[in-house]
Coordinates of C-alpha atoms in Angstrom, one line a residue:
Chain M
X275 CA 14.1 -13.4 -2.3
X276 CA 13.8 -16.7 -1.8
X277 CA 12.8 -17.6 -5.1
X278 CA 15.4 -15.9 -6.7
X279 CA 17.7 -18.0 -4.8
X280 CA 16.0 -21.6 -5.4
X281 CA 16.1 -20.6 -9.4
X282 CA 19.9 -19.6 -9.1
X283 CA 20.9 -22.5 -7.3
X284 CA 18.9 -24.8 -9.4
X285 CA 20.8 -23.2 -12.3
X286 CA 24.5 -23.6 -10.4
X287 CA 23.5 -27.4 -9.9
X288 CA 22.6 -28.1 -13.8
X289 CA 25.7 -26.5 -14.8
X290 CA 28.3 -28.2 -12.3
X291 CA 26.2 -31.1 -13.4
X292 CA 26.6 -30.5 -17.0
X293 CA 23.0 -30.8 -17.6
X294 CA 20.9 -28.7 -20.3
X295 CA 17.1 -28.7 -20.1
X296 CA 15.3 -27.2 -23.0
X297 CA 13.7 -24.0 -22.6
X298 CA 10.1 -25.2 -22.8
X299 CA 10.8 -27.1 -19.3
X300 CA 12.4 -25.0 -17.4
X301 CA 9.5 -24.0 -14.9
X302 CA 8.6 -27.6 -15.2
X303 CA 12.1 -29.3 -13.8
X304 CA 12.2 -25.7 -11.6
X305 CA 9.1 -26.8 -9.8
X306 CA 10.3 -30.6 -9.4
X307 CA 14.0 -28.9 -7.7
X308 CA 11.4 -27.4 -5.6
X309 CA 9.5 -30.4 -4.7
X310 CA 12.7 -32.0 -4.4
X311 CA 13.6 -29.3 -1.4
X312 CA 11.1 -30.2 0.0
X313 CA 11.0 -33.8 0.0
X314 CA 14.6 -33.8 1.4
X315 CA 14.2 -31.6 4.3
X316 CA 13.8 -35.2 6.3
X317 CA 17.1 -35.7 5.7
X318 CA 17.9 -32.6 7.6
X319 CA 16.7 -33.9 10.7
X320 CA 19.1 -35.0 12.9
X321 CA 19.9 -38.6 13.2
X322 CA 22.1 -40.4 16.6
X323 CA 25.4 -39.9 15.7
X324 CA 26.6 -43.8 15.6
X325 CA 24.1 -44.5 12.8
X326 CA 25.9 -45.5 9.9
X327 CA 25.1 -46.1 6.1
X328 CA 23.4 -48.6 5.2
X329 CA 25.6 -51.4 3.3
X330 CA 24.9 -54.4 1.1
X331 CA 23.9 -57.0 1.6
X332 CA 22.0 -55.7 4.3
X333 CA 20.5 -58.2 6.9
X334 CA 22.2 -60.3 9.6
X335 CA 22.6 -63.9 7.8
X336 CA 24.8 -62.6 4.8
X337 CA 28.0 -64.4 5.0
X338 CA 30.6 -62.8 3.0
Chain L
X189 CA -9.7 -65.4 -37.3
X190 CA -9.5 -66.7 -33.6
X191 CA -7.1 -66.5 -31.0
X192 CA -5.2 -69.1 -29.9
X193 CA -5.2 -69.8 -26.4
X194 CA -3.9 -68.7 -23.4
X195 CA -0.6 -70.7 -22.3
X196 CA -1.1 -73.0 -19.2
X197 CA 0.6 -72.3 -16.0
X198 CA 4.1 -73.4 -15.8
X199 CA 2.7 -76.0 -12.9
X200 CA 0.2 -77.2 -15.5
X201 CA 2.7 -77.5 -18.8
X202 CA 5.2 -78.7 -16.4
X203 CA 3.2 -82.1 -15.2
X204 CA 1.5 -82.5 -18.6
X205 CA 4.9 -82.9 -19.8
X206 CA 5.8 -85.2 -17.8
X207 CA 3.6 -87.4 -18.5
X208 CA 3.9 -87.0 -22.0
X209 CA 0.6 -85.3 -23.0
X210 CA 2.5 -82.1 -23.6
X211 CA 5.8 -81.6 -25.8
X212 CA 7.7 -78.7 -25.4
X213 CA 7.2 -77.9 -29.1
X214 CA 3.7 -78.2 -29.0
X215 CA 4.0 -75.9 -26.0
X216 CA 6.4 -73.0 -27.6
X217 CA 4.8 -73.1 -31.3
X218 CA 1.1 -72.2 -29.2
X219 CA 2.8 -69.6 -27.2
X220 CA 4.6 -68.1 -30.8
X221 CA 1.1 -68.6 -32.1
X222 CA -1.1 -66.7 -29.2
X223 CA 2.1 -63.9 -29.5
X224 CA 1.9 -63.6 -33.5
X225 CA -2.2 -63.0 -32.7
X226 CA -1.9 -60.5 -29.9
X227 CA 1.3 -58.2 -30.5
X228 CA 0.4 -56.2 -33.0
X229 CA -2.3 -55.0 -30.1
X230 CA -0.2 -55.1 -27.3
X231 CA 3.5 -54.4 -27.6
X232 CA 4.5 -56.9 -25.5
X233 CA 7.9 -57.9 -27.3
X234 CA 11.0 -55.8 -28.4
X235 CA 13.0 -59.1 -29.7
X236 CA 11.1 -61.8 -30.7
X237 CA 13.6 -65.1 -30.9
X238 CA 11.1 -67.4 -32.5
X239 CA 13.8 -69.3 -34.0
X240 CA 16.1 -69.2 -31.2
X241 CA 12.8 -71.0 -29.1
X242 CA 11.9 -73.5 -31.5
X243 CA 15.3 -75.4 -32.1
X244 CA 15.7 -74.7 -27.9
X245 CA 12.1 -76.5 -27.3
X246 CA 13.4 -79.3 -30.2
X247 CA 16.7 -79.8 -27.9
X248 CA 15.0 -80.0 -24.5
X249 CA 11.6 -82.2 -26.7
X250 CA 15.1 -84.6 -27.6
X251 CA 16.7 -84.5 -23.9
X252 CA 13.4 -85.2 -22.2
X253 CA 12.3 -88.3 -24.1
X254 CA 15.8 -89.6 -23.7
X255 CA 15.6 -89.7 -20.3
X256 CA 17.1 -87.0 -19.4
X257 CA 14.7 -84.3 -18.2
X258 CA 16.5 -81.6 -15.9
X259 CA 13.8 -80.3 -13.7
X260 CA 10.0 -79.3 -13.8
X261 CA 10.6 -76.1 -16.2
X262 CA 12.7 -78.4 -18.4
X263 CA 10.8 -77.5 -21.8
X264 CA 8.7 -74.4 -21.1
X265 CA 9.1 -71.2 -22.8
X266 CA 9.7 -67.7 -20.4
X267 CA 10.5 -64.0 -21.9
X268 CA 13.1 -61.5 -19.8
X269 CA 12.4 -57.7 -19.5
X270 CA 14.9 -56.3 -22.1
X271 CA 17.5 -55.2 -19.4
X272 CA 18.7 -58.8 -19.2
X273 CA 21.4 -59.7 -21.1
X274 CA 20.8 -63.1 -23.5
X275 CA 23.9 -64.1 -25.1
X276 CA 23.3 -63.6 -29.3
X277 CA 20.4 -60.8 -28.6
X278 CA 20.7 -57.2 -27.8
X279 CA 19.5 -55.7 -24.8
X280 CA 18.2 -52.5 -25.6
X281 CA 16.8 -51.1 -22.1
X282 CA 14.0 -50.2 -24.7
X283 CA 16.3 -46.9 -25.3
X284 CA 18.5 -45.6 -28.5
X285 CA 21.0 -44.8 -26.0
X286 CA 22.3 -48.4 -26.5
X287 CA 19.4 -49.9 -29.2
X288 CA 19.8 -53.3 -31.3
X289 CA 24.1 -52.9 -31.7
X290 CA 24.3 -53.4 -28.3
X291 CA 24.0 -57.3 -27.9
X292 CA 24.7 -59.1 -25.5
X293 CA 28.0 -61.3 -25.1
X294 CA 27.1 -63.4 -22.3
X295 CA 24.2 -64.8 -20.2
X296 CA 23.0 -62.3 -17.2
X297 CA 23.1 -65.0 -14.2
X298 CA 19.4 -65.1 -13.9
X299 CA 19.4 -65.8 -17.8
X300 CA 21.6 -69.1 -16.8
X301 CA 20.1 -70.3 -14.3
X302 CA 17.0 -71.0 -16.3
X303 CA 18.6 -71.5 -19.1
X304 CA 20.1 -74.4 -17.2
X305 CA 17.2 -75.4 -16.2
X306 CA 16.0 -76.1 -19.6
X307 CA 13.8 -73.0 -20.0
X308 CA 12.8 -71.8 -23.4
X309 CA 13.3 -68.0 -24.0
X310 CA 10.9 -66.6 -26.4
X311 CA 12.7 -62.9 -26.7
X312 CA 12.9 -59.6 -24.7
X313 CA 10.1 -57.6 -23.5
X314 CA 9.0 -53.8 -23.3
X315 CA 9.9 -51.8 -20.6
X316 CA 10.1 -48.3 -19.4
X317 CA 13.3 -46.7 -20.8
X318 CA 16.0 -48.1 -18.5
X319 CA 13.3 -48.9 -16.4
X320 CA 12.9 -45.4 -15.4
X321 CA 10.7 -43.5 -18.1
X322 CA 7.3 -43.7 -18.7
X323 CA 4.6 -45.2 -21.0
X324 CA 3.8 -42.1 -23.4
X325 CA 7.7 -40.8 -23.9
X326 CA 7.6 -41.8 -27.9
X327 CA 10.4 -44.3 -28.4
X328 CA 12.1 -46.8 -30.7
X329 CA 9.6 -49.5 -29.6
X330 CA 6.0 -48.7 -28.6
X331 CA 5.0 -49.0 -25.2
X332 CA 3.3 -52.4 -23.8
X333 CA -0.4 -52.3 -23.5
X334 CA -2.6 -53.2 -20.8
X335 CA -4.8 -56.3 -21.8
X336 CA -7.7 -55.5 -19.6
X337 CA -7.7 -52.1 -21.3
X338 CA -5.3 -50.4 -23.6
X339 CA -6.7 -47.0 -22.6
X340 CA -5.0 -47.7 -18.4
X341 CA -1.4 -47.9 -17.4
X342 CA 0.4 -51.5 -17.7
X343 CA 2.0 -50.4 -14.6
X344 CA 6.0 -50.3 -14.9
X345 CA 8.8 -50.4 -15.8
X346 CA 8.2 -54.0 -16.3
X347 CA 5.4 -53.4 -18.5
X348 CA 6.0 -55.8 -21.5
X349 CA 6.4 -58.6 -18.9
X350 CA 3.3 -58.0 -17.3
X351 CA 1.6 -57.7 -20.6
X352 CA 3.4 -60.6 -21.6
X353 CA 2.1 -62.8 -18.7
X354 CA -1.4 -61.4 -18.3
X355 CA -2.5 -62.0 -22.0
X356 CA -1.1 -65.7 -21.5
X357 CA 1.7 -65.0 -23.9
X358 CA 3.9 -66.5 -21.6
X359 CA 3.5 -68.4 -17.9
X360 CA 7.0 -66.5 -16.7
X361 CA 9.0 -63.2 -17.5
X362 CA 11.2 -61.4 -15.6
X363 CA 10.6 -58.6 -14.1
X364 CA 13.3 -55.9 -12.5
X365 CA 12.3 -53.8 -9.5
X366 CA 13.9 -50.3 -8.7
X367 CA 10.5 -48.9 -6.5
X368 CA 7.7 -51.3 -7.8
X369 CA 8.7 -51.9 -11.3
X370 CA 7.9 -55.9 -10.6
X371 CA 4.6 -55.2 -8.1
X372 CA 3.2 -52.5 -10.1
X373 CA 2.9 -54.3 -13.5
X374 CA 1.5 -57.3 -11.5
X375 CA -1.2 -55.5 -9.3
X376 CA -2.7 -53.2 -12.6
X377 CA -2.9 -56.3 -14.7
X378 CA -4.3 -59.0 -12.4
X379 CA -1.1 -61.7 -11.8
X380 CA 1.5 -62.0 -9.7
X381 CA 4.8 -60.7 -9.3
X382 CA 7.6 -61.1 -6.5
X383 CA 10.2 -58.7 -5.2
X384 CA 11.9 -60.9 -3.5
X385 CA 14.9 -59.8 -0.6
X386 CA 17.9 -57.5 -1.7
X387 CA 20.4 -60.1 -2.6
X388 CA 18.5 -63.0 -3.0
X389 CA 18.2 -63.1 -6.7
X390 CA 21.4 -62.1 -8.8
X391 CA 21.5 -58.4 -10.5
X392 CA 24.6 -59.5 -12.5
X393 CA 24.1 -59.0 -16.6
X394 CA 21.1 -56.8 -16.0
X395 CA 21.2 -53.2 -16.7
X396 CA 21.1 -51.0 -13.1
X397 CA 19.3 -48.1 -12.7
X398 CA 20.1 -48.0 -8.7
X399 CA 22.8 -50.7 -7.0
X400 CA 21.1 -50.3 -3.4
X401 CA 17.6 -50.4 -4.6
X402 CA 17.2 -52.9 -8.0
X403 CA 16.1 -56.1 -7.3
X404 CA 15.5 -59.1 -9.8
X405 CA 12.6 -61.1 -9.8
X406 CA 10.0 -63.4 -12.0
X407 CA 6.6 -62.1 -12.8
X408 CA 4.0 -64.9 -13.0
X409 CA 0.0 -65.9 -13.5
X410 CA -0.2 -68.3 -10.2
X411 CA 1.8 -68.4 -6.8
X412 CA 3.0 -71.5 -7.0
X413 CA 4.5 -70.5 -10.6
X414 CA 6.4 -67.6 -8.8
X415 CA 7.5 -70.4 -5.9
X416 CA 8.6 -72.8 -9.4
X417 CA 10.6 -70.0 -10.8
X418 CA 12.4 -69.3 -7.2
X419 CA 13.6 -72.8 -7.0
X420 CA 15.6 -71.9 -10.1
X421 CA 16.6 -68.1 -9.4
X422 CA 17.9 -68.2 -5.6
X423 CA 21.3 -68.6 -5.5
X424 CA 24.4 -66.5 -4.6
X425 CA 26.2 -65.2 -7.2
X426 CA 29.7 -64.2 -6.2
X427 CA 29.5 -61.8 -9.5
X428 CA 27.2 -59.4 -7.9
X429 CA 28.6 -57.5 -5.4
X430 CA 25.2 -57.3 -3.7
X431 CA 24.4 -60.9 -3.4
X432 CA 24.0 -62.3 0.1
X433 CA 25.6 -65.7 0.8
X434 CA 22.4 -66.9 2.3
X435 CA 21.0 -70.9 2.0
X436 CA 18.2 -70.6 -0.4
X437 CA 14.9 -71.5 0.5
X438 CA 12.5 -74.1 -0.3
X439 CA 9.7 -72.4 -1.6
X440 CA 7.6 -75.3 -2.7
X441 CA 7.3 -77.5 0.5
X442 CA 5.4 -75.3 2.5
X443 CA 3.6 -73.3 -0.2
X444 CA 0.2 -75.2 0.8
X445 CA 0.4 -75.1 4.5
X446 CA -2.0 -72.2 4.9
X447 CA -2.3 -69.1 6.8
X448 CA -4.2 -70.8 10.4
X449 CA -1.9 -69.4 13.2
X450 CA -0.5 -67.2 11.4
X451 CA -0.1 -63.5 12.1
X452 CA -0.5 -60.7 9.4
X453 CA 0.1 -57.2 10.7
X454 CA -2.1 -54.8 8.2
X455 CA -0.7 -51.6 7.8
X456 CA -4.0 -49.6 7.5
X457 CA -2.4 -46.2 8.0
X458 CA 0.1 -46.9 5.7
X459 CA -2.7 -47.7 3.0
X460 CA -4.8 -44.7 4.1
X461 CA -1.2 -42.3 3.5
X462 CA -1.9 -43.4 -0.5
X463 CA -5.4 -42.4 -0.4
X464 CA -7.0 -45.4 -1.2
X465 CA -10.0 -45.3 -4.0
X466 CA -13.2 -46.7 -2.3
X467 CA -12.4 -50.0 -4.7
X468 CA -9.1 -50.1 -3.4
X469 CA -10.1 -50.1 0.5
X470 CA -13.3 -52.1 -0.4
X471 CA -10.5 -54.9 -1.3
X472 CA -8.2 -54.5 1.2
X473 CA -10.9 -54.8 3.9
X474 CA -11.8 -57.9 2.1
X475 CA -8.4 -59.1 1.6
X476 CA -8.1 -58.9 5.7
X477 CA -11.6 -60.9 5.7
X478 CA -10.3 -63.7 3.5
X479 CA -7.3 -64.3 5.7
X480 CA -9.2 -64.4 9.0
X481 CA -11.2 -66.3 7.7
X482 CA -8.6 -68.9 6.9
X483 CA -7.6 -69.0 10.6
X484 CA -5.0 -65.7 10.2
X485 CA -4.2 -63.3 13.4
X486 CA -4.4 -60.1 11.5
X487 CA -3.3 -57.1 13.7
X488 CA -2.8 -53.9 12.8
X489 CA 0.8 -52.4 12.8
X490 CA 2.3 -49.2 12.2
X491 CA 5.1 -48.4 9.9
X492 CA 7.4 -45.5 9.8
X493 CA 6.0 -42.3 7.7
X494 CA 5.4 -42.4 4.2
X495 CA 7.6 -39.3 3.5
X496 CA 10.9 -40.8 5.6
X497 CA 11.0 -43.7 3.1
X498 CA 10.1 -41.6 0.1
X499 CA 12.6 -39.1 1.2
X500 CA 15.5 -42.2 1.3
X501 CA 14.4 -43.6 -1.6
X502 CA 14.3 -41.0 -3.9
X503 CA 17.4 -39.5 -3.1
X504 CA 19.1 -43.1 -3.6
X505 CA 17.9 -43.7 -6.7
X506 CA 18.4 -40.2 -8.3
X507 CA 22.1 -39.9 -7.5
X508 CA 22.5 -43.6 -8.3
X509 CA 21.0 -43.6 -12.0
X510 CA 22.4 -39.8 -12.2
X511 CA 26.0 -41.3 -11.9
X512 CA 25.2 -44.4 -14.2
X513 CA 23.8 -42.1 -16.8
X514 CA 25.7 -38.4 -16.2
X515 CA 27.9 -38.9 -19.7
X516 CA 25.3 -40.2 -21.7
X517 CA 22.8 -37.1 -20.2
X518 CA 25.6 -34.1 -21.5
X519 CA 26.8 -35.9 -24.6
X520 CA 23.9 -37.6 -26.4
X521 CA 20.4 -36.4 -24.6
X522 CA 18.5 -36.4 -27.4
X523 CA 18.4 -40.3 -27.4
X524 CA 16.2 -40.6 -24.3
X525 CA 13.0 -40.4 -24.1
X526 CA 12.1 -36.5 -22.7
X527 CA 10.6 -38.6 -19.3
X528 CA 13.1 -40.8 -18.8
X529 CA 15.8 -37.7 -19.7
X530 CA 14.2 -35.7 -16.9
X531 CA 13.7 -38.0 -14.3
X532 CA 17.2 -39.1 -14.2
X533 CA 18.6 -35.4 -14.6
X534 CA 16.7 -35.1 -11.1
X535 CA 20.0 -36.6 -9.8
X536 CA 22.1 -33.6 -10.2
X537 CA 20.1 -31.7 -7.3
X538 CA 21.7 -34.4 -4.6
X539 CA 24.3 -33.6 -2.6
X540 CA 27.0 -35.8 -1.1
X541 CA 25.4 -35.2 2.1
X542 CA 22.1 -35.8 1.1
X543 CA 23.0 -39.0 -0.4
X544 CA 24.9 -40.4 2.8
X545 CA 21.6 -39.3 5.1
X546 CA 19.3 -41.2 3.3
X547 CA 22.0 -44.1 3.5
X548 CA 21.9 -43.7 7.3
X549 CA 18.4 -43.1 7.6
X550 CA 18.0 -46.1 5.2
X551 CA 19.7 -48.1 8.1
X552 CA 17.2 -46.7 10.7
X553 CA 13.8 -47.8 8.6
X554 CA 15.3 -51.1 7.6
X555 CA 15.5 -52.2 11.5
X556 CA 12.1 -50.1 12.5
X557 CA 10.6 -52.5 9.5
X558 CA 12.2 -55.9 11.3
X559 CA 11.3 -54.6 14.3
X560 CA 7.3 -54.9 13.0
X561 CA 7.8 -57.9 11.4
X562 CA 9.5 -59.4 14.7
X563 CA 5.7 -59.5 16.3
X564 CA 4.3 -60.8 12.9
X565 CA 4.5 -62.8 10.1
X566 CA 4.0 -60.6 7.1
X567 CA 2.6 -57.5 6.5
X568 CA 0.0 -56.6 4.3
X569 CA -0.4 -53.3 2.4
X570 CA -1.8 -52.1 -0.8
X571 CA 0.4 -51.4 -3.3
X572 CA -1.1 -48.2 -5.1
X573 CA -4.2 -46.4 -4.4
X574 CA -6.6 -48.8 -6.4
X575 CA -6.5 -49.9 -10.2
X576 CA -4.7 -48.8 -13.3
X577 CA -5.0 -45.5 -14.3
X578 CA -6.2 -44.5 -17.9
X579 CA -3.0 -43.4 -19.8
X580 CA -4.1 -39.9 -20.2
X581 CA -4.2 -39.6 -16.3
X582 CA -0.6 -41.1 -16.1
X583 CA 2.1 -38.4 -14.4
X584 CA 4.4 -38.3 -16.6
X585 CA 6.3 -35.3 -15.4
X586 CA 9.6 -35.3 -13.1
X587 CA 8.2 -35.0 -10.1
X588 CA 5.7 -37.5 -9.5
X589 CA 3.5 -36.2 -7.0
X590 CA 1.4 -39.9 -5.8
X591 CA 4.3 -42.5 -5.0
X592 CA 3.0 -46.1 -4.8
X593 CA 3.3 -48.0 -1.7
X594 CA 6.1 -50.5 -3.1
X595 CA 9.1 -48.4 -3.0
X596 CA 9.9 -48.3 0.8
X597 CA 10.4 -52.2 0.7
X598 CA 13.2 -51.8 -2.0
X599 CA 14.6 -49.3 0.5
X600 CA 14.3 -51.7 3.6
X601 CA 15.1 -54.6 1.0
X602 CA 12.6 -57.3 2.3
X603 CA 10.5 -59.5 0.0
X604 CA 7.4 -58.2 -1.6
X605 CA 4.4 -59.7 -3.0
X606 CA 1.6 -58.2 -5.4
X607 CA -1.4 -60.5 -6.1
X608 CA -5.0 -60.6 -7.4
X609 CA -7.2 -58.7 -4.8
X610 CA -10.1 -57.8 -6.8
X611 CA -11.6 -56.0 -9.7
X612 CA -12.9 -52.3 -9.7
X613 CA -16.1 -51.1 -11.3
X614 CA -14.7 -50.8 -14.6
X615 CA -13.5 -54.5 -14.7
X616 CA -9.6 -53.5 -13.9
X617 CA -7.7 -55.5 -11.9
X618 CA -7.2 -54.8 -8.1
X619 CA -3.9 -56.2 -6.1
X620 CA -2.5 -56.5 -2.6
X621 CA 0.8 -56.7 -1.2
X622 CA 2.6 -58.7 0.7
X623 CA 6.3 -58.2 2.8
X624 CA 7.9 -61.1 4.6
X625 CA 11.0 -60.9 6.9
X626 CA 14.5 -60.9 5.0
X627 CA 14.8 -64.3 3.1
X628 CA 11.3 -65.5 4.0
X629 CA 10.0 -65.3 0.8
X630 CA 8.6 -69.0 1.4
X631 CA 6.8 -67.2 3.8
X632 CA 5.3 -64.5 1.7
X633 CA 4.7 -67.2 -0.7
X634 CA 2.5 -69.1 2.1
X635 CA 0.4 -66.8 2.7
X636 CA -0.5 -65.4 -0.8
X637 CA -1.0 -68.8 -2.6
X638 CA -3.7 -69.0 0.9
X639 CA -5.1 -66.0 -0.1
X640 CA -5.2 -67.2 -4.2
X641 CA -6.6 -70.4 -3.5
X642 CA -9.3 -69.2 -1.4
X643 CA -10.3 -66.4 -3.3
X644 CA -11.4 -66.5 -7.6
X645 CA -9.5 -63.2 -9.1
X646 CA -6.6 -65.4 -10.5
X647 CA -8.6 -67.3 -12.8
X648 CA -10.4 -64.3 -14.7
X649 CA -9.0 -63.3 -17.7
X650 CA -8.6 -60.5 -20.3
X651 CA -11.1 -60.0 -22.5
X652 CA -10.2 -61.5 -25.7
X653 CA -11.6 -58.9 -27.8
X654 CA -9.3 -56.5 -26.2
X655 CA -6.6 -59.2 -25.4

């Protein structure tokens, strides 16, 4: 089930992360992990492969 | 008992003092005085330094009639967003987690620089709790209130310096910008406020919420006050690590030279991804009027989709305040706000991977957004769907589900303007934004004093029963 997955993983990731949320927002930060899924499928999508990070300062006239 | 009035622009205070029909006493006891009226209604202020300002404003009253005047803002009071540090005053981040103990040793290098200049500061403002909560998490502070009505969002996180500026507590405060937290407070409460490039103006002694995304900047009533303030604040700064080594601009020369010959790209589909209320669009269309008909080019342009910059964004900023806040979040959570505690615990769901994608496919956007601004000038975009929201309406949860349109250009790093654009129905302000190419922001500045000069919205203000 996915479900049951998305709600076990979003458990594994608060406690690796050390992170308690109170009981009365649990569904509530459950629902924003889920949103978050979804948000970052983008970043799924392949990129070319010489693309690097980005890397302050960013732009062409930055002298150091 | 009456109000005392509004402060003048810091291009009015700063020519009336020099020619001596304005002292800078005069000038910081009416600013204490309009602030001692209005703050018990608006929450503008954490730290008031009335003390602090009025021997500062007797110095600088002392220097100026000897002769020795440092520049036009010599004399005239300002207010910083309490994430700047001010030597002698905490800098609370409007949180417990670090609260009044915490103060501040030295000047944040934005702090100098107008300090330097001779400014006068008048204390530390409201804001968001480490400019990342929202306006109803119950604090230590209350939250800044919107002038035009305290019922609708002040817009954030820099809300006390937009509430601070827009009552005419003030002609200048600074402002920090993480995904609009400069633009937003600007647009929802009718003044102006500048994002300018990603290493333009100095982060150092300001508290981060996200290296790669914060940017510094002055929140202001007038255009050419926001050109007046970045005469002081552009300057490398060899103590932040993200400051470019670029010239600084002269944003006063040009400010006046219009917009005729220009070319404005307008990013309708980029407006009409925010669903735009009718008000909103009604002023935008308008907005692209005004321009052509001050001799503009406007084209339309197309930027990348909404989602691939939200998607960058977010995942930059929640794994960046995550790791800035991670030991504070397990040992001591209680001291946040429950908002501000559950949008930065959003950072524990990124990945390593996930975190160097949206790096990489922050690279990719940044070019696709030069590559627009290569066949125009500036582009102009709204920066939220239309006018404040009532408070009540506010999401406060983790997961906003309607971003604003200001967060991709923290992500691409260009300058970004918000000014007057209008009022809606209920008399709230309306705004418009601005981007320029990297370091243009004389450019950006160009256009939107055209745009103010040639249009009335800047010169309404408050109402006083409210303000």
């Amino acid at each position: 089930m996915q479900n049951d997955t998305e709600e076990a993983d979003f458990q594994a990731l608060l406690r690796v992360a050390g992170i308690a949320i109170p009981p009365d927002r649990h569904e509530i930060m459950l629902d924003a992990y889920r949103h978050w899924l979804e948000l970052v499928k983008v970043l799924d999508e392949p990129l070319p492969m010489p693309v690097e990070p980005a890397a302050a300062p960013r732009f062409g006239g930055a002298r150091r | 008992m009456s109000i005392p009035p509004p402060v003048p622009s810091l291009a009015e205070a700063s020519a009336a003092i020099a020619a001596g029909t304005l002292s800078p006493v005069a000038l910081t006891e009416g600013a204490l005085a309009r602030i001692a009226a209005l703050e018990p209604r608006l929450n503008a202020f954490i730290t008031l330094a009335a003390d602090r300002a009025r021997a500062a404003a007797a110095e600088a009253e002392r220097e100026i009639r000897a002769g020795r005047r440092r520049g036009p803002l010599h004399g005239i009071p300002y207010a910083l967003k309490d994430i700047y540090d001010a030597a002698g005053l905490p800098t609370t981040a409007h949180s417990r987690v670090l609260g009044l103990d915490n103060v501040a040793t030295a000047d944040a290098t934005t702090t100098r620089l107008l300090e330097d200049a001779g400014m006068v500061l008048l204390g530390k403002l409201a804001t968001h709790e480490f400019a990342r909560g929202g306006p109803t998490d119950p604090l230590a502070w209350p939250a800044a209130k919107n002038p035009w009505n305290p019922a609708h969002f002040a817009g954030g996180s820099s809300s006390g310096s937009g509430t601070a500026v827009a009552s005419g507590m003030v002609a200048m405060a600074m402002g920090s910008d993480t995904g609009g937290s400069i633009r937003l407070p600007a647009a929802f409460q009718g003044i102006v406020g500048l994002k300018p490039t990603y290493g333009r103006v100095s982060r150092h002694g300001v508290v981060p919420l996200s290296f790669g995304m914060d940017h510094t900047g002055p929140l202001t009533r007038t255009v050419e006050d926001c050109a007046m303030t970045m005469q002081i604040l552009a300057a490398h700064d060899p103590l932040d690590p993200g400051s470019a080594d670029v010239p600084a601009g002269d944003y006063l020369s040009g400010l006046k030279a219009g917009v005729r010959g220009l070319t404005i790209g307008h990013a309708r589909a980029f407006d009409e991804a925010a669903s735009l209320t009718p008000e909103g669009a009604a002023a935008m269309a308008e907005a692209v009027r005004v321009l052509r008909s001050l001799g503009a080019t406007v084209v339309e342009v197309a930027l990348p989709p909404m989602r691939r910059f939200e998607a960058a964004s977010w995942t930059i900023i929640h794994a960046e305040s995550f790791a800035i806040h991670q030991q504070h979040l397990r040992s001591t959570p209680d001291l946040y706000g429950r908002v501000t505690f559950e949008r930065i615990a959003l950072g524990a769901f990124v990945t390593g991977p996930h975190y160097v994608q949206a790096q990489r496919l922050r690279s990719l956007l940044t070019a696709e957004v030069d590559a627009v601004l290569a066949g125009c000038d500036a582009i102009l975009c709204a920066p939220a769907s239309g006018a404040a929201p009532a408070l009540a309406d506010v999401d406060e949860g983790p997961w906003r589900r309607q971003q604003p349109l200001t967060a991709p250009f923290n992500l691409t790093g260009h300058p970004a303007i918000c000014i007057p654009a209008g009022f809606d129905a209920k008399g709230l302000p309306l705004s418009l934004q601005l981007v320029g190419r990297a370091f243009d922001e004389a450019m950006v500045l160009r256009i939107a004093h055209a745009h103010e000069q040639a249009t009335e919205w800047h010169t309404r203000r408050p109402p006083e029963d409210q303000a």
